[in-house]
């Protein structure tokens, strides 16, 4: 079914629920669905498991830690290198109010890819000999050790794309692609925040990165490209 | 010893210059967050930089109006695109890394062991750290170079017989470049290839925990 287009990010999250597992795209601030994350905060849902690359200083996901809505973070950057200021999430973690499942970045995205592609689990060499292998099955193939990692699906995927057509086909801009196309495949409900929605046929079919079959909802959130200052870099 | 623990070595820029000499045109190279990002200022044309957030072929850092809000490297710095650059999603990026397609990665380090173990993602006293793409990179890159200060802020050696911090990878490091030395990790042990100007091999040994093999052709770094 073609995606439903919602007037606001808040409306697009009408059925988000307490305890949901939510995949959130973006690398740093780039390709991150800021409007959907703010709407998630405004929805007030609690005990969320957030799967994302980073939750650092100034990241909009840290807003959900400020309000105590996050129960668990699964990702590769639960903190940033800065020692001076603690994030809301690090405070929650230190107070025992939130858990962290730290994962190598490539393992995280492969687990999400597996979930979207009908693969239950896979063996990877990444993390062998480190704390990442703790509690996981190990197996030797061709003389090399591997650990078993399982698929990581979400109830919702919140993603950011550049343009969509009304069939949900998505294009991305530059490094804003990152985790978004994979996360789009791996949730029961995929919601894309996009800058423009065009008629079918207006996107070059060769340029489509996320096929519309993966996209359930769209919300248009324009942004001003002439002011990069509104996007902070990392520390 | 006390004096050696705080005597300065070469600057961060010269460390980056030295690391850049390990790279050759045609190589695909990933530079880690922190000190290794400086290396991009000193590389020869024709070296193709991969960034794990999904790009091949980024150029120098972008300044002022040329900054594009959608164009960063994995260190979060705004970068430029070189002709022939391309973009891809994260699963492809890590397939590239894990699958052995990256020739060299240069990473920062907290500790390196005699056998080439690397610890660079968590200081245990802090209780929480970030792995990022480091474990994927040390597992998949054909050659791993660590670029780090030789001593920690307290002047203690960072090159140890065994790492005491949680590991990023076991037996993964090929070469260590510091402000004091260039050290090869070999099956026979650590071989001191170069020392910083003004430092003797004995002085470098005094701030290094494992025994260093000093070959006859060990030389002073040349800039």
CSV table of C-alpha atoms in Angstrom, one decimal:
chain,number,residue,atom,x,y,z
A,1,UNK,CA,0.0,0.0,0.0
A,2,UNK,CA,1.3,3.5,-0.8
A,3,UNK,CA,2.4,5.4,2.3
A,4,UNK,CA,0.1,7.7,4.2
A,5,UNK,CA,1.2,11.4,4.2
A,6,UNK,CA,0.8,13.1,7.6
A,7,UNK,CA,0.6,16.8,8.2
A,8,UNK,CA,2.9,16.8,11.2
A,9,UNK,CA,5.5,14.5,12.8
A,10,UNK,CA,3.4,14.3,15.9
A,11,UNK,CA,0.4,13.0,13.9
A,12,UNK,CA,2.6,10.4,12.1
A,13,UNK,CA,3.5,8.9,15.5
A,14,UNK,CA,-0.2,8.4,16.5
A,15,UNK,CA,0.2,4.7,17.5
A,16,UNK,CA,3.6,4.7,19.1
A,17,UNK,CA,3.5,2.9,22.5
A,18,UNK,CA,5.2,2.5,25.8
A,19,UNK,CA,8.0,-0.1,25.6
A,20,UNK,CA,8.4,0.1,21.8
A,21,UNK,CA,11.7,-0.7,20.1
A,22,UNK,CA,12.5,2.3,17.8
A,23,UNK,CA,15.2,2.4,15.2
A,24,UNK,CA,16.4,5.9,14.6
A,25,UNK,CA,18.6,6.9,11.6
A,26,UNK,CA,21.4,9.4,11.4
A,27,UNK,CA,25.1,9.6,12.0
A,28,UNK,CA,25.8,12.5,14.4
A,29,UNK,CA,23.2,15.1,13.3
A,30,UNK,CA,23.4,14.2,9.6
A,31,UNK,CA,20.5,12.2,8.2
A,32,UNK,CA,18.8,12.3,11.6
A,33,UNK,CA,15.0,12.7,11.8
A,34,UNK,CA,15.1,15.6,14.3
A,35,UNK,CA,11.4,16.4,13.8
A,36,UNK,CA,10.2,12.8,14.4
A,37,UNK,CA,12.4,12.5,17.5
A,38,UNK,CA,11.0,15.7,19.0
A,39,UNK,CA,7.5,14.4,18.2
A,40,UNK,CA,8.4,11.2,20.0
A,41,UNK,CA,9.3,13.3,23.1
A,42,UNK,CA,6.0,15.2,22.8
A,43,UNK,CA,4.1,11.9,22.6
A,44,UNK,CA,5.4,11.2,26.1
A,45,UNK,CA,5.8,7.5,25.5
A,46,UNK,CA,8.0,5.7,28.1
A,47,UNK,CA,10.3,2.7,28.5
A,48,UNK,CA,11.6,3.0,25.0
A,49,UNK,CA,14.4,0.9,23.5
A,50,UNK,CA,16.3,3.2,21.1
A,51,UNK,CA,18.5,1.7,18.4
A,52,UNK,CA,20.7,4.3,16.9
A,53,UNK,CA,24.4,5.0,16.1
A,54,UNK,CA,24.8,7.8,18.7
A,55,UNK,CA,23.2,9.5,21.6
A,56,UNK,CA,25.7,12.3,22.5
A,57,UNK,CA,25.9,15.9,23.6
A,58,UNK,CA,23.4,18.0,21.7
A,59,UNK,CA,21.9,15.0,19.8
A,60,UNK,CA,18.1,15.2,19.7
A,61,UNK,CA,17.9,11.7,21.1
A,62,UNK,CA,19.3,13.0,24.3
A,63,UNK,CA,16.0,14.9,24.7
A,64,UNK,CA,14.4,11.6,25.3
A,65,UNK,CA,16.9,10.9,28.0
A,66,UNK,CA,16.2,14.3,29.6
A,67,UNK,CA,12.6,13.4,30.0
A,68,UNK,CA,13.5,9.8,31.1
A,69,UNK,CA,11.7,8.2,28.2
A,70,UNK,CA,14.5,5.8,27.3
A,71,UNK,CA,14.9,2.5,29.1
A,72,UNK,CA,17.6,1.1,26.9
A,73,UNK,CA,20.0,2.3,24.2
A,74,UNK,CA,21.5,-0.1,21.6
A,75,UNK,CA,24.2,1.5,19.6
A,76,UNK,CA,27.9,2.1,19.0
A,77,UNK,CA,28.3,5.6,20.6
A,78,UNK,CA,26.4,5.7,23.9
A,79,UNK,CA,28.7,8.6,24.9
A,80,UNK,CA,31.0,10.9,23.2
A,81,UNK,CA,34.6,11.5,24.0
A,82,UNK,CA,34.0,14.8,25.8
A,83,UNK,CA,34.8,14.4,29.5
A,84,UNK,CA,33.6,17.9,30.5
A,85,UNK,CA,29.9,17.6,30.1
A,86,UNK,CA,27.7,14.6,30.8
A,87,UNK,CA,24.7,13.9,28.6
A,88,UNK,CA,21.3,13.3,30.0
A,89,UNK,CA,21.6,9.8,28.8
A,90,UNK,CA,24.9,9.2,30.7
A,91,UNK,CA,23.3,10.5,33.8
A,92,UNK,CA,20.4,8.1,33.4
A,93,UNK,CA,22.8,5.3,32.9
A,94,UNK,CA,24.9,6.2,35.9
A,95,UNK,CA,21.8,6.4,38.1
A,96,UNK,CA,20.8,2.9,36.9
A,97,UNK,CA,17.7,4.2,35.1
A,98,UNK,CA,18.8,3.1,31.6
A,99,UNK,CA,20.7,0.2,30.1
A,100,UNK,CA,23.3,0.2,27.4
A,101,UNK,CA,23.9,-2.5,24.9
A,102,UNK,CA,27.0,-1.5,23.2
A,103,UNK,CA,27.6,-2.9,19.7
A,104,UNK,CA,30.2,-2.5,17.0
A,105,UNK,CA,28.7,-0.1,14.4
A,106,UNK,CA,29.0,-2.6,11.6
A,107,UNK,CA,27.5,-5.4,13.7
A,108,UNK,CA,24.6,-3.2,14.6
A,109,UNK,CA,23.8,-2.3,11.0
A,110,UNK,CA,24.2,-5.9,9.9
A,111,UNK,CA,21.8,-7.1,12.6
A,112,UNK,CA,19.3,-4.5,11.4
A,113,UNK,CA,19.9,-5.6,7.8
A,114,UNK,CA,19.3,-9.2,8.8
A,115,UNK,CA,16.0,-8.3,10.5
A,116,UNK,CA,14.8,-6.6,7.3
A,117,UNK,CA,16.0,-9.5,5.0
A,118,UNK,CA,14.5,-12.4,6.9
A,119,UNK,CA,17.8,-13.6,8.4
A,120,UNK,CA,17.6,-14.8,12.0
A,121,UNK,CA,21.3,-14.6,12.9
A,122,UNK,CA,24.8,-14.6,11.4
A,123,UNK,CA,28.4,-15.3,12.3
A,124,UNK,CA,30.8,-12.3,12.3
A,125,UNK,CA,34.5,-12.1,13.3
A,126,UNK,CA,34.0,-8.6,14.7
A,127,UNK,CA,34.3,-8.5,18.5
A,128,UNK,CA,36.1,-11.8,18.9
A,129,UNK,CA,38.4,-11.6,21.9
A,130,UNK,CA,36.6,-8.6,23.3
A,131,UNK,CA,33.7,-8.0,25.7
A,132,UNK,CA,31.4,-8.1,22.7
A,133,UNK,CA,31.7,-11.9,22.5
A,134,UNK,CA,30.4,-12.3,26.1
A,135,UNK,CA,27.6,-14.8,26.3
A,136,UNK,CA,27.5,-15.4,22.5
A,137,UNK,CA,28.0,-18.6,20.6
A,138,UNK,CA,31.4,-18.9,19.0
A,139,UNK,CA,32.3,-21.1,16.1
A,140,UNK,CA,35.3,-21.7,13.9
A,141,UNK,CA,35.1,-21.5,10.1
A,142,UNK,CA,38.2,-22.1,8.0
A,143,UNK,CA,40.4,-21.7,11.1
A,144,UNK,CA,39.0,-18.3,12.1
A,145,UNK,CA,36.7,-17.6,15.1
A,146,UNK,CA,33.3,-16.0,14.6
A,147,UNK,CA,30.6,-15.0,17.0
A,148,UNK,CA,26.8,-15.4,16.5
A,149,UNK,CA,24.9,-12.2,16.3
A,150,UNK,CA,21.1,-12.1,16.0
A,151,UNK,CA,18.7,-9.9,14.0
A,152,UNK,CA,17.6,-6.6,15.5
A,153,UNK,CA,14.1,-5.6,14.3
A,154,UNK,CA,12.2,-2.6,15.5
A,155,UNK,CA,8.5,-1.8,16.1
A,156,UNK,CA,9.1,1.6,14.4
A,157,UNK,CA,11.8,3.0,12.2
A,158,UNK,CA,12.2,6.8,12.2
A,159,UNK,CA,14.2,7.8,9.2
A,160,UNK,CA,15.3,10.9,7.4
A,161,UNK,CA,15.4,11.1,3.6
A,162,UNK,CA,15.7,13.9,1.1
A,163,UNK,CA,12.8,13.5,-1.4
A,164,UNK,CA,10.0,11.0,-1.6
A,165,UNK,CA,7.4,10.3,-4.2
A,166,UNK,CA,3.9,9.4,-3.3
A,167,UNK,CA,4.7,5.7,-3.6
A,168,UNK,CA,7.3,6.1,-0.8
A,169,UNK,CA,10.4,5.8,-3.0
A,170,UNK,CA,13.1,7.7,-1.3
A,171,UNK,CA,16.3,9.5,-2.2
A,172,UNK,CA,19.0,10.7,0.1
A,173,UNK,CA,21.6,13.5,0.1
A,174,UNK,CA,25.3,12.7,0.5
A,175,UNK,CA,26.3,11.3,3.8
A,176,UNK,CA,22.8,11.8,5.2
A,177,UNK,CA,22.0,8.3,3.8
A,178,UNK,CA,24.0,6.3,6.5
A,179,UNK,CA,21.7,4.0,8.5
A,180,UNK,CA,18.4,5.2,7.1
A,181,UNK,CA,17.9,2.8,4.1
A,182,UNK,CA,18.7,-0.2,6.2
A,183,UNK,CA,16.5,0.8,9.1
A,184,UNK,CA,13.6,1.4,6.7
A,185,UNK,CA,13.6,-2.3,6.0
A,186,UNK,CA,13.6,-3.6,9.5
A,187,UNK,CA,10.6,-2.2,11.4
A,188,UNK,CA,6.8,-3.1,11.5
A,189,UNK,CA,6.2,0.6,10.7
A,190,UNK,CA,8.6,2.8,8.9
A,191,UNK,CA,8.1,6.6,9.1
A,192,UNK,CA,10.2,8.8,6.9
A,193,UNK,CA,10.7,12.5,7.5
A,194,UNK,CA,11.4,14.1,4.0
A,195,UNK,CA,12.0,17.5,2.6
A,196,UNK,CA,9.7,17.2,-0.4
A,197,UNK,CA,7.1,14.8,-1.8
A,198,UNK,CA,6.8,14.6,-5.6
A,199,UNK,CA,4.4,12.7,-8.0
A,200,UNK,CA,5.3,9.2,-9.1
A,201,UNK,CA,7.6,9.4,-12.1
A,202,UNK,CA,9.3,12.6,-10.9
A,203,UNK,CA,12.2,10.7,-9.2
A,204,UNK,CA,14.8,9.1,-11.5
A,205,UNK,CA,14.1,5.4,-10.8
A,206,UNK,CA,17.9,4.8,-10.9
A,207,UNK,CA,18.4,7.3,-8.1
A,208,UNK,CA,15.9,5.7,-5.8
A,209,UNK,CA,17.8,4.2,-2.8
A,210,UNK,CA,14.9,3.0,-0.6
A,211,UNK,CA,12.1,1.3,-2.7
A,212,UNK,CA,8.6,2.5,-1.6
A,213,UNK,CA,7.7,-1.0,-0.4
A,214,UNK,CA,9.5,-0.3,2.8
A,215,UNK,CA,7.9,3.0,3.7
A,216,UNK,CA,4.6,3.2,5.6
A,217,UNK,CA,4.3,6.9,6.4
A,218,UNK,CA,5.7,10.2,5.2
A,219,UNK,CA,5.8,13.6,6.9
A,220,UNK,CA,7.2,16.7,5.1
A,221,UNK,CA,9.6,18.7,7.2
A,222,UNK,CA,11.4,21.3,5.1
A,223,UNK,CA,14.7,22.6,6.1
A,224,UNK,CA,16.9,25.5,5.3
A,225,UNK,CA,20.0,24.4,3.5
A,226,UNK,CA,21.6,27.8,3.7
A,227,UNK,CA,22.2,27.7,7.4
A,228,UNK,CA,24.6,24.9,8.3
A,229,UNK,CA,25.2,26.5,11.6
A,230,UNK,CA,21.9,25.0,12.8
A,231,UNK,CA,23.6,21.6,12.5
A,232,UNK,CA,26.3,21.2,15.1
A,233,UNK,CA,29.3,19.0,14.5
A,234,UNK,CA,30.6,16.6,17.1
A,235,UNK,CA,32.8,17.7,20.0
B,1,UNK,CA,62.8,8.5,34.3
B,2,UNK,CA,60.6,11.3,35.7
B,3,UNK,CA,62.2,13.7,33.3
B,4,UNK,CA,61.7,11.3,30.3
B,5,UNK,CA,58.1,10.8,31.3
B,6,UNK,CA,57.3,14.4,30.5
B,7,UNK,CA,59.9,15.4,27.9
B,8,UNK,CA,58.1,16.4,24.7
B,9,UNK,CA,58.3,14.4,21.5
B,10,UNK,CA,57.3,15.6,18.0
B,11,UNK,CA,54.1,17.6,17.5
B,12,UNK,CA,50.8,16.2,16.5
B,13,UNK,CA,51.2,17.6,13.0
B,14,UNK,CA,54.5,15.8,12.6
B,15,UNK,CA,53.0,12.6,13.9
B,16,UNK,CA,50.4,13.0,11.1
B,17,UNK,CA,53.0,13.7,8.5
B,18,UNK,CA,54.9,10.6,9.6
B,19,UNK,CA,51.7,8.5,9.4
B,20,UNK,CA,50.9,9.8,6.0
B,21,UNK,CA,54.1,8.4,4.6
B,22,UNK,CA,52.7,4.9,5.2
B,23,UNK,CA,50.1,5.6,2.5
B,24,UNK,CA,50.5,5.2,-1.3
B,25,UNK,CA,48.4,6.4,-4.2
B,26,UNK,CA,45.7,3.9,-5.0
B,27,UNK,CA,45.2,2.8,-1.4
B,28,UNK,CA,41.8,2.8,0.2
B,29,UNK,CA,42.3,4.3,3.7
B,30,UNK,CA,40.1,4.8,6.7
B,31,UNK,CA,41.1,7.4,9.3
B,32,UNK,CA,39.8,7.1,12.8
B,33,UNK,CA,38.4,9.9,15.0
B,34,UNK,CA,40.8,12.2,16.8
B,35,UNK,CA,44.5,12.4,15.9
B,36,UNK,CA,44.2,10.3,12.8
B,37,UNK,CA,41.9,12.8,11.1
B,38,UNK,CA,44.9,15.2,10.9
B,39,UNK,CA,46.5,12.7,8.5
B,40,UNK,CA,44.1,13.8,5.8
B,41,UNK,CA,45.9,17.2,5.6
B,42,UNK,CA,49.2,15.5,4.5
B,43,UNK,CA,48.3,12.7,2.1
B,44,UNK,CA,49.4,12.5,-1.5
B,45,UNK,CA,46.9,12.8,-4.3
B,46,UNK,CA,45.4,9.5,-5.4
B,47,UNK,CA,44.8,8.1,-1.9
B,48,UNK,CA,41.1,7.4,-1.5
B,49,UNK,CA,39.7,8.0,1.9
B,50,UNK,CA,36.8,5.9,3.1
B,51,UNK,CA,34.5,7.2,5.9
B,52,UNK,CA,32.3,4.6,7.6
B,53,UNK,CA,29.3,6.9,7.6
B,54,UNK,CA,29.1,6.1,3.9
B,55,UNK,CA,31.5,7.8,1.6
B,56,UNK,CA,34.6,7.1,-0.6
B,57,UNK,CA,36.6,10.0,-1.8
B,58,UNK,CA,36.3,12.8,0.6
B,59,UNK,CA,38.8,15.7,0.4
B,60,UNK,CA,40.1,18.4,2.8
B,61,UNK,CA,38.0,19.8,5.6
B,62,UNK,CA,35.3,22.2,4.3
B,63,UNK,CA,35.4,25.8,5.6
B,64,UNK,CA,32.7,28.5,5.8
B,65,UNK,CA,30.2,28.6,3.0
B,66,UNK,CA,31.5,25.4,1.3
B,67,UNK,CA,30.2,23.5,4.3
B,68,UNK,CA,27.4,21.2,3.4
B,69,UNK,CA,25.2,20.2,6.3
B,70,UNK,CA,24.8,16.7,4.7
B,71,UNK,CA,28.5,16.1,4.1
B,72,UNK,CA,30.6,15.0,7.1
B,73,UNK,CA,33.3,12.4,7.8
B,74,UNK,CA,32.9,9.8,10.6
B,75,UNK,CA,34.6,12.2,13.0
B,76,UNK,CA,31.7,14.6,12.5
B,77,UNK,CA,33.8,17.2,10.6
B,78,UNK,CA,32.5,18.9,7.5
B,79,UNK,CA,34.5,17.7,4.5
B,80,UNK,CA,34.7,18.3,0.8
B,81,UNK,CA,34.1,15.9,-2.1
B,82,UNK,CA,36.8,15.0,-4.5
B,83,UNK,CA,35.9,14.2,-8.2
B,84,UNK,CA,34.8,10.5,-8.3
B,85,UNK,CA,33.4,10.5,-4.7
B,86,UNK,CA,30.5,8.2,-4.0
B,87,UNK,CA,28.0,7.6,-1.2
B,88,UNK,CA,26.5,4.4,0.2
B,89,UNK,CA,24.5,3.2,3.2
B,90,UNK,CA,26.1,1.9,6.4
B,91,UNK,CA,25.6,-1.8,5.8
B,92,UNK,CA,27.6,-1.4,2.5
B,93,UNK,CA,30.1,0.7,4.3
B,94,UNK,CA,30.8,-2.0,6.9
B,95,UNK,CA,30.7,-4.8,4.3
B,96,UNK,CA,33.5,-2.9,2.6
B,97,UNK,CA,35.3,-2.8,6.0
B,98,UNK,CA,34.6,-6.2,7.3
B,99,UNK,CA,35.1,-7.8,3.9
B,100,UNK,CA,38.7,-6.9,3.7
B,101,UNK,CA,38.5,-4.1,1.1
B,102,UNK,CA,40.2,-1.4,3.1
B,103,UNK,CA,44.0,-1.4,2.7
B,104,UNK,CA,44.9,0.7,5.7
B,105,UNK,CA,43.2,2.1,8.7
B,106,UNK,CA,44.8,4.5,11.1
B,107,UNK,CA,43.3,4.6,14.6
B,108,UNK,CA,44.0,6.4,17.8
B,109,UNK,CA,44.9,4.3,20.9
B,110,UNK,CA,44.7,4.2,24.6
B,111,UNK,CA,47.0,1.1,25.0
B,112,UNK,CA,48.8,-1.2,22.6
B,113,UNK,CA,50.3,-4.5,23.7
B,114,UNK,CA,53.5,-6.1,22.7
B,115,UNK,CA,51.5,-8.7,20.6
B,116,UNK,CA,49.5,-6.0,18.8
B,117,UNK,CA,46.4,-6.0,21.0
B,118,UNK,CA,44.6,-2.6,20.9
B,119,UNK,CA,42.5,-0.9,23.6
B,120,UNK,CA,40.9,2.3,22.4
B,121,UNK,CA,37.2,2.4,23.3
B,122,UNK,CA,36.9,2.7,27.0
B,123,UNK,CA,38.7,4.0,30.0
B,124,UNK,CA,37.4,1.6,32.6
B,125,UNK,CA,37.2,4.2,35.5
B,126,UNK,CA,34.7,6.0,33.4
B,127,UNK,CA,32.4,3.0,33.2
B,128,UNK,CA,31.0,3.8,29.8
B,129,UNK,CA,32.7,4.1,26.4
B,130,UNK,CA,32.0,4.1,22.7
B,131,UNK,CA,33.1,1.4,20.2
B,132,UNK,CA,32.0,3.2,17.0
B,133,UNK,CA,33.4,1.4,14.0
B,134,UNK,CA,36.8,0.6,15.6
B,135,UNK,CA,36.2,-3.1,16.2
B,136,UNK,CA,34.9,-3.6,12.6
B,137,UNK,CA,38.0,-1.7,11.3
B,138,UNK,CA,40.6,-3.6,13.2
B,139,UNK,CA,39.0,-6.9,12.2
B,140,UNK,CA,38.6,-6.1,8.5
B,141,UNK,CA,41.3,-3.7,7.4
B,142,UNK,CA,44.4,-5.3,5.8
B,143,UNK,CA,46.8,-3.2,7.8
B,144,UNK,CA,46.1,-1.4,11.1
B,145,UNK,CA,48.3,1.5,12.2
B,146,UNK,CA,47.9,3.1,15.6
B,147,UNK,CA,48.7,6.8,15.9
B,148,UNK,CA,48.9,7.9,19.5
B,149,UNK,CA,50.9,9.7,22.2
B,150,UNK,CA,53.6,7.5,23.6
B,151,UNK,CA,52.7,8.3,27.2
B,152,UNK,CA,49.4,9.0,28.9
B,153,UNK,CA,48.6,12.3,30.7
B,154,UNK,CA,50.4,11.0,33.8
B,155,UNK,CA,53.5,10.2,31.8
B,156,UNK,CA,52.9,6.4,32.0
B,157,UNK,CA,53.7,4.1,29.0
B,158,UNK,CA,50.8,3.4,26.7
B,159,UNK,CA,52.7,0.6,25.0
B,160,UNK,CA,52.5,-2.3,27.5
B,161,UNK,CA,53.3,-6.0,27.8
B,162,UNK,CA,49.5,-6.6,28.1
B,163,UNK,CA,46.7,-4.1,27.8
B,164,UNK,CA,44.9,-3.5,31.1
B,165,UNK,CA,41.8,-1.8,29.4
B,166,UNK,CA,39.1,-3.7,27.6
B,167,UNK,CA,40.3,-4.6,24.1
B,168,UNK,CA,39.1,-3.4,20.7
B,169,UNK,CA,40.9,-6.3,19.1
B,170,UNK,CA,43.5,-9.0,19.7
B,171,UNK,CA,46.7,-9.1,17.7
B,172,UNK,CA,45.5,-6.6,15.2
B,173,UNK,CA,48.1,-3.8,15.2
B,174,UNK,CA,50.9,-3.8,12.6
B,175,UNK,CA,52.6,-0.5,13.3
B,176,UNK,CA,52.6,2.0,16.1
B,177,UNK,CA,53.5,5.7,15.4
B,178,UNK,CA,53.9,7.9,18.4
B,179,UNK,CA,55.4,11.3,19.3
B,180,UNK,CA,58.6,9.4,20.2
B,181,UNK,CA,58.9,6.4,17.9
B,182,UNK,CA,57.9,4.2,15.0
B,183,UNK,CA,57.5,0.6,16.2
B,184,UNK,CA,56.7,-2.4,14.1
B,185,UNK,CA,54.7,-5.3,15.7
B,186,UNK,CA,56.3,-8.5,14.5
B,187,UNK,CA,56.0,-12.2,15.5
B,188,UNK,CA,59.4,-11.8,17.3
B,189,UNK,CA,58.3,-8.8,19.3
B,190,UNK,CA,58.3,-5.0,18.9
B,191,UNK,CA,60.9,-3.6,16.6
B,192,UNK,CA,62.0,0.0,17.1
B,193,UNK,CA,62.3,1.4,13.5
B,194,UNK,CA,62.6,5.1,14.2
B,195,UNK,CA,63.0,7.5,17.2
B,196,UNK,CA,62.0,11.1,17.5
B,197,UNK,CA,64.7,13.8,16.9
B,198,UNK,CA,66.6,14.2,20.2
B,199,UNK,CA,65.7,10.8,21.6
B,200,UNK,CA,67.9,7.7,21.9
B,201,UNK,CA,66.6,4.2,21.6
B,202,UNK,CA,67.5,3.7,25.3
B,203,UNK,CA,65.3,6.7,26.3
B,204,UNK,CA,62.4,5.4,24.2
B,205,UNK,CA,62.8,2.0,25.9
B,206,UNK,CA,62.6,3.7,29.3
B,207,UNK,CA,59.1,4.9,28.6
B,208,UNK,CA,58.0,1.7,26.9
B,209,UNK,CA,57.0,-1.4,29.0
B,210,UNK,CA,57.8,-4.3,26.7
B,211,UNK,CA,61.4,-4.9,25.6
B,212,UNK,CA,62.0,-3.2,22.2
B,213,UNK,CA,64.2,-4.9,19.6
B,214,UNK,CA,66.6,-2.3,18.2
B,215,UNK,CA,68.0,-3.2,14.8
B,216,UNK,CA,71.2,-1.7,13.5
B,217,UNK,CA,69.3,0.4,11.0
B,218,UNK,CA,67.1,2.1,13.6
B,219,UNK,CA,67.1,5.7,12.7
B,220,UNK,CA,66.0,9.2,13.7
B,221,UNK,CA,62.7,10.3,12.2
B,222,UNK,CA,63.4,12.6,9.3
B,223,UNK,CA,61.2,15.6,8.5
